[in-house]
Short mmCIF file of C-alpha atoms in Angstrom, two decimals:
data_model
loop_
_atom_site.label_atom_id
_atom_site.label_comp_id
_atom_site.label_asym_id
_atom_site.label_seq_id
_atom_site.Cartn_x
_atom_site.Cartn_y
_atom_site.Cartn_z
CA LEU A 1 -1.09 -20.63 6.09
CA ARG A 2 -0.57 -20.65 9.70
CA SER A 3 0.89 -24.06 11.24
CA SER A 4 -2.54 -24.47 13.15
CA THR A 5 -4.61 -24.34 9.88
CA THR A 6 -6.73 -27.26 9.48
CA THR A 7 -7.57 -29.02 6.18
CA SER A 8 -10.96 -27.34 5.96
CA ILE A 9 -9.70 -24.05 6.33
CA ALA A 10 -6.81 -24.76 3.85
CA SER A 11 -9.50 -25.99 1.31
CA SER A 12 -11.42 -22.78 1.76
CA VAL A 13 -8.44 -20.81 0.51
CA TRP A 14 -9.27 -22.29 -3.01
CA ARG A 15 -13.05 -22.36 -2.74
CA PHE A 16 -13.83 -18.76 -3.94
CA GLU A 17 -17.25 -17.08 -3.11
CA GLU A 18 -19.19 -15.96 -6.26
CA GLU A 19 -21.48 -12.97 -6.00
CA ASN A 20 -23.14 -10.90 -8.76
CA GLY A 21 -21.00 -12.68 -11.39
CA ARG A 22 -17.68 -11.91 -9.53
CA THR A 23 -15.70 -14.37 -7.33
CA TYR A 24 -14.30 -13.27 -3.86
CA HIS A 25 -11.69 -14.78 -1.39
CA GLY A 26 -12.86 -17.82 0.47
CA TYR A 27 -10.30 -17.53 3.42
CA ARG A 28 -12.19 -15.36 6.01
CA PRO A 29 -14.88 -14.50 3.58
CA GLY A 30 -16.58 -11.25 3.70
CA VAL A 31 -13.64 -9.11 5.21
CA TYR A 32 -12.34 -7.72 1.84
CA TYR A 33 -14.97 -6.29 -0.50
CA TYR A 34 -13.17 -6.56 -3.84
CA PRO A 35 -13.11 -9.34 -6.23
CA ASN A 36 -10.21 -11.81 -6.92
CA ASP A 37 -11.16 -13.09 -10.40
CA PRO A 38 -9.13 -12.85 -13.56
CA PRO A 39 -10.44 -9.54 -14.76
CA GLU A 40 -9.32 -8.06 -11.36
CA SER A 41 -6.13 -9.80 -11.60
CA VAL A 42 -5.43 -8.35 -14.97
CA ARG A 43 -6.26 -4.83 -13.67
CA LEU A 44 -4.10 -5.26 -10.58
CA ASP A 45 -1.13 -6.16 -12.76
CA TYR A 46 -1.87 -3.14 -15.03
CA GLN A 47 -2.27 -0.86 -11.99
CA SER A 48 1.17 -1.98 -10.70
CA ARG A 49 2.76 -0.94 -14.23
CA VAL A 50 0.82 2.36 -14.15
CA LEU A 51 2.25 3.21 -10.67
CA ASP A 52 5.77 2.08 -11.96
CA PHE A 53 5.40 4.74 -14.54
CA ALA A 54 4.06 7.31 -12.20
CA PHE A 55 6.90 6.79 -9.89
CA ASP A 56 9.67 7.04 -12.66
CA GLY A 57 10.37 3.25 -12.24
CA LYS A 58 11.20 3.59 -8.61
CA LEU A 59 9.75 0.52 -6.73
CA HIS A 60 10.36 2.22 -3.35
CA MET A 61 11.29 5.58 -1.79
CA ALA A 62 12.95 4.29 1.46
CA PRO A 63 16.63 4.47 1.17
CA LEU A 64 17.26 0.83 0.97
CA THR A 65 20.78 -0.61 0.27
CA SER A 66 20.95 -4.39 0.38
CA PRO A 67 17.90 -5.53 2.15
CA PHE A 68 18.02 -9.10 3.15
CA SER A 69 14.39 -9.54 4.39
CA ILE A 70 11.42 -7.97 2.71
CA LEU A 71 7.64 -8.20 3.42
CA ASP A 72 4.81 -7.21 1.13
CA ILE A 73 1.37 -7.08 2.74
CA GLY A 74 -1.51 -7.37 0.65
CA THR A 75 0.35 -8.53 -2.37
CA GLY A 76 -2.51 -9.29 -4.73
CA THR A 77 -1.02 -10.69 -7.92
CA GLY A 78 2.54 -10.36 -6.29
CA ALA A 79 3.63 -8.01 -9.32
CA TRP A 80 5.64 -5.68 -6.89
CA ALA A 81 7.20 -8.44 -4.80
CA MET A 82 8.49 -10.19 -8.17
CA GLN A 83 10.08 -6.98 -9.34
CA MET A 84 11.73 -6.43 -5.96
CA ALA A 85 13.00 -10.02 -6.16
CA ASP A 86 14.56 -9.21 -9.55
CA LEU A 87 15.95 -5.86 -8.12
CA TYR A 88 17.26 -7.52 -5.04
CA PRO A 89 18.16 -10.98 -6.04
CA ASN A 90 20.07 -11.72 -2.66
CA SER A 91 17.02 -10.80 -0.71
CA LYS A 92 14.22 -13.03 0.69
CA ILE A 93 10.86 -11.82 -0.15
CA ASP A 94 7.62 -12.94 1.88
CA ALA A 95 4.35 -11.65 0.27
CA THR A 96 0.93 -11.98 2.20
CA ASP A 97 -2.62 -11.97 0.74
CA LEU A 98 -6.00 -13.51 1.48
CA SER A 99 -6.42 -14.92 -1.99
CA PRO A 100 -3.88 -17.46 -3.79
CA ILE A 101 -4.04 -15.63 -7.11
CA GLN A 102 -0.26 -15.15 -7.79
CA PRO A 103 1.54 -16.98 -10.44
CA THR A 104 3.17 -20.36 -9.88
CA GLU A 105 6.29 -19.47 -12.01
CA VAL A 106 8.14 -16.77 -9.62
CA PRO A 107 11.61 -15.94 -8.79
CA PRO A 108 13.09 -18.42 -6.30
CA ASN A 109 13.54 -15.66 -3.74
CA VAL A 110 9.77 -15.06 -3.38
CA THR A 111 7.31 -16.87 -1.05
CA PHE A 112 3.74 -16.18 -1.12
CA ILE A 113 1.81 -16.64 2.08
CA ILE A 114 -1.93 -16.83 2.65
CA ASP A 115 -2.39 -14.62 5.83
CA ASP A 116 -4.79 -12.10 7.12
CA ALA A 117 -2.73 -8.95 8.09
CA GLU A 118 -5.60 -8.02 10.62
CA GLU A 119 -4.46 -11.03 12.93
CA GLU A 120 -3.00 -9.86 15.97
CA ASP A 121 0.03 -12.05 15.29
CA TRP A 122 1.09 -12.60 11.67
CA ALA A 123 2.60 -15.89 10.57
CA LEU A 124 5.98 -14.58 10.44
CA ASN A 125 9.06 -13.76 12.44
CA GLU A 126 8.96 -10.63 14.62
CA ARG A 127 11.79 -8.03 14.24
CA TYR A 128 13.02 -9.97 11.17
CA TYR A 129 12.33 -7.69 8.09
CA ASP A 130 14.53 -5.00 6.73
CA TYR A 131 11.69 -3.40 4.94
CA ILE A 132 7.87 -3.83 4.94
CA HIS A 133 5.73 -2.56 2.00
CA THR A 134 1.89 -1.80 1.58
CA ARG A 135 0.32 -0.51 -1.54
CA ILE A 136 -3.25 0.66 -2.12
CA LEU A 137 -4.67 -1.11 0.83
CA MET A 138 -7.50 1.48 1.40
CA GLY A 139 -10.71 -0.20 2.35
CA CYS A 140 -8.92 -3.35 3.27
CA PHE A 141 -8.89 -3.00 7.12
CA GLU A 142 -10.88 -1.66 9.93
CA ASP A 143 -7.89 0.11 11.47
CA PHE A 144 -4.93 0.72 9.10
CA LYS A 145 -2.80 2.31 11.91
CA SER A 146 -2.96 -1.10 13.70
CA ILE A 147 -1.42 -2.68 10.56
CA ILE A 148 1.28 0.12 10.69
CA ARG A 149 1.68 -0.73 14.40
CA LYS A 150 2.19 -4.51 13.76
CA GLY A 151 4.47 -3.52 10.79
CA PHE A 152 6.63 -1.55 13.43
CA ARG A 153 6.85 -4.88 15.52
CA TYR A 154 8.02 -7.01 12.66
CA THR A 155 10.49 -4.62 11.39
CA LYS A 156 14.08 -4.87 12.41
CA PRO A 157 15.76 -2.06 14.44
CA GLY A 158 17.07 0.34 11.70
CA GLY A 159 14.84 -1.19 9.20
CA TRP A 160 11.99 0.57 6.99
CA MET A 161 8.25 0.50 6.38
CA GLU A 162 6.63 2.24 3.35
CA SER A 163 3.00 2.50 2.36
CA VAL A 164 1.45 3.97 -0.84
CA ASP A 165 -2.27 4.94 -1.09
CA PRO A 166 -4.29 7.27 -2.86
CA MET A 167 -6.86 9.59 -1.66
CA MET A 168 -10.37 8.77 -2.80
CA PRO A 169 -12.04 12.12 -3.88
CA PRO A 170 -10.57 13.72 -6.92
CA PHE A 171 -8.87 17.20 -6.77
CA CYS A 172 -8.92 19.93 -9.18
CA ASP A 173 -6.91 23.46 -9.24
CA ASP A 174 -8.62 25.36 -11.84
CA GLY A 175 -12.37 25.25 -10.98
CA THR A 176 -13.30 22.93 -13.92
CA MET A 177 -14.76 20.18 -11.58
CA PRO A 178 -18.42 20.87 -10.87
CA ALA A 179 -19.60 20.13 -7.36
CA ASP A 180 -21.96 17.30 -8.66
CA TRP A 181 -19.44 15.84 -11.07
CA PRO A 182 -20.52 12.05 -11.08
CA PHE A 183 -16.91 10.65 -10.44
CA LYS A 184 -16.74 13.12 -7.42
CA GLU A 185 -20.14 11.98 -6.18
CA TRP A 186 -19.19 8.27 -6.82
CA SER A 187 -16.01 8.68 -4.56
CA GLU A 188 -17.96 10.23 -1.89
CA THR A 189 -20.81 7.33 -2.08
CA MET A 190 -17.90 4.82 -2.00
CA GLU A 191 -16.38 6.43 1.07
CA ASP A 192 -19.90 6.50 2.81
CA ALA A 193 -20.32 2.64 1.96
CA ALA A 194 -16.68 1.90 3.08
CA LYS A 195 -17.23 3.58 6.46
CA ASN A 196 -20.65 1.71 6.81
CA ALA A 197 -18.67 -1.39 6.25
CA ASN A 198 -15.95 -0.33 8.87
CA ARG A 199 -13.31 -0.46 6.03
CA PRO A 200 -12.59 3.32 5.53
CA LEU A 201 -10.97 4.39 2.15
CA GLU A 202 -9.55 7.89 3.27
CA ILE A 203 -6.20 6.72 4.88
CA ALA A 204 -3.63 8.31 2.75
CA ASN A 205 -3.36 11.69 4.29
CA LYS A 206 -3.25 10.11 7.76
CA LEU A 207 -0.35 7.73 6.98
CA LYS A 208 2.49 10.18 8.05
CA ARG A 209 0.87 10.84 11.37
CA TRP A 210 0.34 7.32 12.04
CA TYR A 211 3.78 6.41 11.28
CA THR A 212 5.16 8.83 13.67
CA GLU A 213 2.64 7.80 16.26
CA VAL A 214 3.61 4.21 16.39
CA GLY A 215 7.34 4.92 16.79
CA PHE A 216 8.83 5.32 13.38
CA VAL A 217 11.40 8.13 12.75
CA ASP A 218 12.72 9.96 9.80
CA VAL A 219 9.39 9.85 8.50
CA GLN A 220 9.01 11.27 4.94
CA GLU A 221 5.99 11.94 2.89
CA LYS A 222 5.78 12.33 -0.94
CA VAL A 223 2.51 13.23 -2.77
CA VAL A 224 2.33 12.28 -6.62
CA LYS A 225 -0.38 13.63 -8.53
CA ILE A 226 -2.00 11.50 -11.21
CA PRO A 227 -4.47 12.94 -13.78
CA ILE A 228 -7.93 11.37 -13.92
CA ASN A 229 -7.46 11.24 -17.56
CA SER A 230 -5.62 12.41 -20.46
CA TRP A 231 -6.52 16.15 -20.06
CA PRO A 232 -3.02 17.61 -19.40
CA ARG A 233 -1.07 19.11 -22.16
CA ASP A 234 2.22 17.82 -20.89
CA PRO A 235 3.06 14.65 -22.84
CA ARG A 236 4.10 12.52 -19.95
CA LEU A 237 1.11 13.57 -17.84
CA LYS A 238 -1.21 13.14 -20.65
CA LEU A 239 -0.04 9.56 -21.28
CA LEU A 240 -0.26 8.96 -17.50
CA GLY A 241 -3.68 10.05 -17.32
CA LYS A 242 -4.67 7.85 -20.05
CA TYR A 243 -3.28 4.79 -18.26
CA TRP A 244 -4.93 5.84 -14.96
CA ALA A 245 -8.18 6.24 -16.80
CA GLU A 246 -7.92 2.71 -18.17
CA ASN A 247 -7.19 1.47 -14.80
CA VAL A 248 -10.16 3.08 -13.09
CA LEU A 249 -12.52 2.32 -15.77
CA ALA A 250 -11.43 -1.42 -15.78
CA GLY A 251 -11.98 -1.73 -11.91
CA LEU A 252 -15.05 0.61 -11.46
CA GLN A 253 -17.50 -2.19 -11.09
CA ALA A 254 -14.98 -4.23 -9.01
CA PHE A 255 -14.56 -1.26 -6.57
CA SER A 256 -18.34 -0.74 -6.30
CA LEU A 257 -20.30 -4.00 -6.62
CA ALA A 258 -19.78 -5.66 -3.24
CA LEU A 259 -19.80 -2.42 -1.28
CA PHE A 260 -22.82 -1.01 -2.84
CA SER A 261 -24.90 -4.41 -2.89
CA ARG A 262 -24.12 -5.41 0.70
CA VAL A 263 -24.19 -2.07 2.37
CA PHE A 264 -26.82 -0.08 0.46
CA GLY A 265 -28.79 -3.16 -0.78
CA TRP A 266 -28.63 -2.13 -4.53
CA SER A 267 -29.19 -4.67 -7.32
CA LYS A 268 -26.29 -5.25 -9.96
CA ILE A 269 -28.67 -3.67 -12.45
CA GLU A 270 -28.88 -0.69 -10.32
CA ILE A 271 -25.21 -0.52 -9.66
CA ASP A 272 -24.32 -0.82 -13.42
CA ASP A 273 -26.79 1.80 -14.47
CA TYR A 274 -25.39 4.26 -11.87
CA LEU A 275 -21.83 3.45 -13.08
CA ASP A 276 -22.69 4.20 -16.56
CA LYS A 277 -22.73 8.06 -15.53
CA VAL A 278 -19.39 7.72 -13.63
CA ARG A 279 -17.68 6.15 -16.76
CA ASN A 280 -18.89 9.02 -18.87
CA ALA A 281 -17.52 11.45 -16.13
CA ILE A 282 -14.10 9.80 -16.16
CA THR A 283 -13.52 10.43 -20.00
CA ASP A 284 -14.62 14.08 -19.59
CA HIS A 285 -11.58 16.07 -20.66
CA ARG A 286 -13.17 19.38 -19.83
CA VAL A 287 -12.71 18.64 -16.01
CA HIS A 288 -9.28 18.88 -15.15
CA ALA A 289 -9.05 16.56 -12.18
CA TYR A 290 -6.49 14.35 -10.59
CA THR A 291 -5.71 11.91 -7.91
CA LYS A 292 -3.39 12.26 -4.95
CA VAL A 293 -1.16 9.36 -4.43
CA TYR A 294 0.55 9.53 -1.02
CA ILE A 295 3.78 7.72 -0.39
CA VAL A 296 5.05 7.47 3.36
CA TRP A 297 8.16 5.78 4.74
CA GLY A 298 9.80 5.69 8.01
CA ARG A 299 12.67 3.93 9.84
CA LYS A 300 12.47 1.84 12.97
CA PRO A 301 14.88 3.34 15.52
CA ASP A 302 17.71 1.01 16.81
CA LEU A 303 17.91 0.24 20.47
CA LEU A 304 20.21 3.22 21.36
CA GLU A 305 17.73 5.60 19.99
CA ARG A 306 14.49 3.82 21.24
CA TYR A 307 15.79 3.90 24.74
CA ASN A 308 17.76 7.22 24.50
CA LEU A 309 20.76 5.65 25.60
CA ASN A 310 22.86 8.05 23.72
CA SER A 311 21.88 10.86 26.19
CA ILE A 312 23.51 8.88 29.03
CA PRO A 313 27.23 9.43 29.96
CA THR A 314 29.56 6.59 29.02
CA PHE A 315 30.63 4.44 31.90
CA SER A 316 34.31 5.67 31.77
CA ARG A 317 33.18 9.48 31.75
CA LEU A 318 30.96 8.56 34.71
CA SER A 319 33.75 6.83 36.62
CA HIS A 320 36.19 9.73 35.96
CA GLN A 321 33.79 12.33 37.35
CA LEU A 322 33.00 10.32 40.20
CA ARG A 323 36.83 9.98 41.22
CA GLU A 324 37.39 13.66 40.67
CA ASN A 325 34.74 14.54 43.18
CA SER A 326 32.08 12.11 44.50
CA SER A 327 30.05 14.85 46.08
CA SER A 328 29.61 16.95 43.05
CA PRO A 329 26.80 16.12 40.45
CA ILE A 330 27.46 15.04 37.08
CA ASP A 331 27.55 17.94 34.62
CA PRO A 332 24.15 17.42 32.52
CA GLU A 333 25.78 19.08 29.54
CA ASP A 334 28.78 16.72 29.59
CA ARG A 335 27.47 13.92 27.57
CA THR A 336 28.99 11.40 25.21
CA VAL A 337 27.03 11.45 22.96
CA PRO A 338 20.04 8.15 1.21
CA THR A 339 20.35 7.17 -2.54
CA LEU A 340 17.95 4.92 -4.30
CA PRO A 341 18.90 1.81 -6.13
CA ASN A 342 19.87 1.66 -9.77
CA THR A 343 16.42 1.25 -11.39
CA ALA A 344 17.84 0.42 -14.79
CA GLY A 345 15.58 -2.02 -16.67
CA PHE A 346 12.37 -0.53 -15.34
CA PRO A 347 10.88 1.18 -18.34
CA THR A 348 9.16 4.78 -17.94
CA HIS A 349 8.16 5.12 -21.40
CA PRO A 350 5.84 4.38 -23.05
CA GLY A 351 4.48 2.57 -20.08
CA PRO A 352 2.03 -0.27 -19.75
CA LYS A 353 0.05 -1.67 -22.53
CA PRO A 354 -3.74 -0.88 -22.61
CA VAL A 355 -5.71 -3.27 -20.59
CA GLU A 356 -7.16 -5.00 -23.56
CA ASP A 357 -3.60 -6.10 -24.71
CA LEU A 358 -2.79 -7.75 -21.38
CA GLY A 359 -3.00 -11.42 -21.23
#
C-alpha cells in the first residue's frame, strides 16, 4: 500500500464486498467488476497454465536477457510473477493488484503490492523497471492507453513493456458460426455492459497503436488463435481448445454477474438462466470458432534516441568544420551518426490439469 495509507484503508483491503454469492475487492470497491473469491482464484491459476500451453511455455515475447527489475500489473493470484521469479532468480519482481489473493509462500525475489494502476502516480519508482507486463486486463480500466503511458514512464530507457489480451468476440473462418450463436451474442452483450460501465473490453487490437503513440519503439504484435473448444482435428489445437473451454466455462458467471446485475439490473436467476444457453454453445463442436489473443511488446528508447542526438554532428567534427571555413555551413549529410530465454522446465504437454483437479 502507499505510505499515506491509513489504518482504515488498510483494513478495507481484507474486507471483501459480497454480492450475489461472490466476493469482490474491498480496496477501492466497485472499480473492478470481477470476483476475487477462491473459485475465481482457481480459475485464474488455471488460465495462466492454459496460456503457458498456448504460448509454448514462453512467459514473455520481448527479448529480455537478464532483467533486474520487473513489474506485473494486475497480477491476480501472482502465478505469472512467481514463474518469472523462478526463470530469473536474480531479478526483483514487483506485482500489483487490488486484492490480496496471492499465496503467502512465494519466491524470495517477489513482492506483492496492493495498488490501483489507475492512480496517476504508482507506489513505485519511476524509470526503474527493465520490463513491465500486463496480462488479460480488458475491462479493468477506463482508459488502458493511460496505463500504457504510465508504463512508459516507469520503464527504464532501453527497457520493455508487454501486454497480452484477447479479443472478446469469437472469430470463425469457415462459416459455421451462426449470426445468432449464443456465445457470440453473449460476448456482444458483455461489451455493451462494459462500455456502459466505462470499462471497455475490446482493447487487444488497439494495443500496438497505443504502444507506438505513447513513445515505445520496436513495437511488435503477435496474434495467437485459441479454439473455443476441442473442435480442431490437430491434436495440439484440440487439446488447447479443450483447456480454453474449461477456462471459459469456469469463469462464465464470474465474467457476467456484476456487469449484468449492476449495469442492466438483471437478477442472479435471470443471469444464470441466460448463461445456460451460452454454456451449451461453448461446447458445440459444430461451430468452429476461436479467440484471438494479442501479444504486443515495445521498447522505451534510450536518451539518444528520444532526443534524436544521434543526428547531431559530434563536437570534434563540428569544431573541425568551423576551423576549415567558418563562413561555410555544416554539410547536413555529414553526420556521425533478440533470442528468448531458455524455457526448459515449462511443460508444453499435456498442459494444465482439468479445473476440477486443481486444489
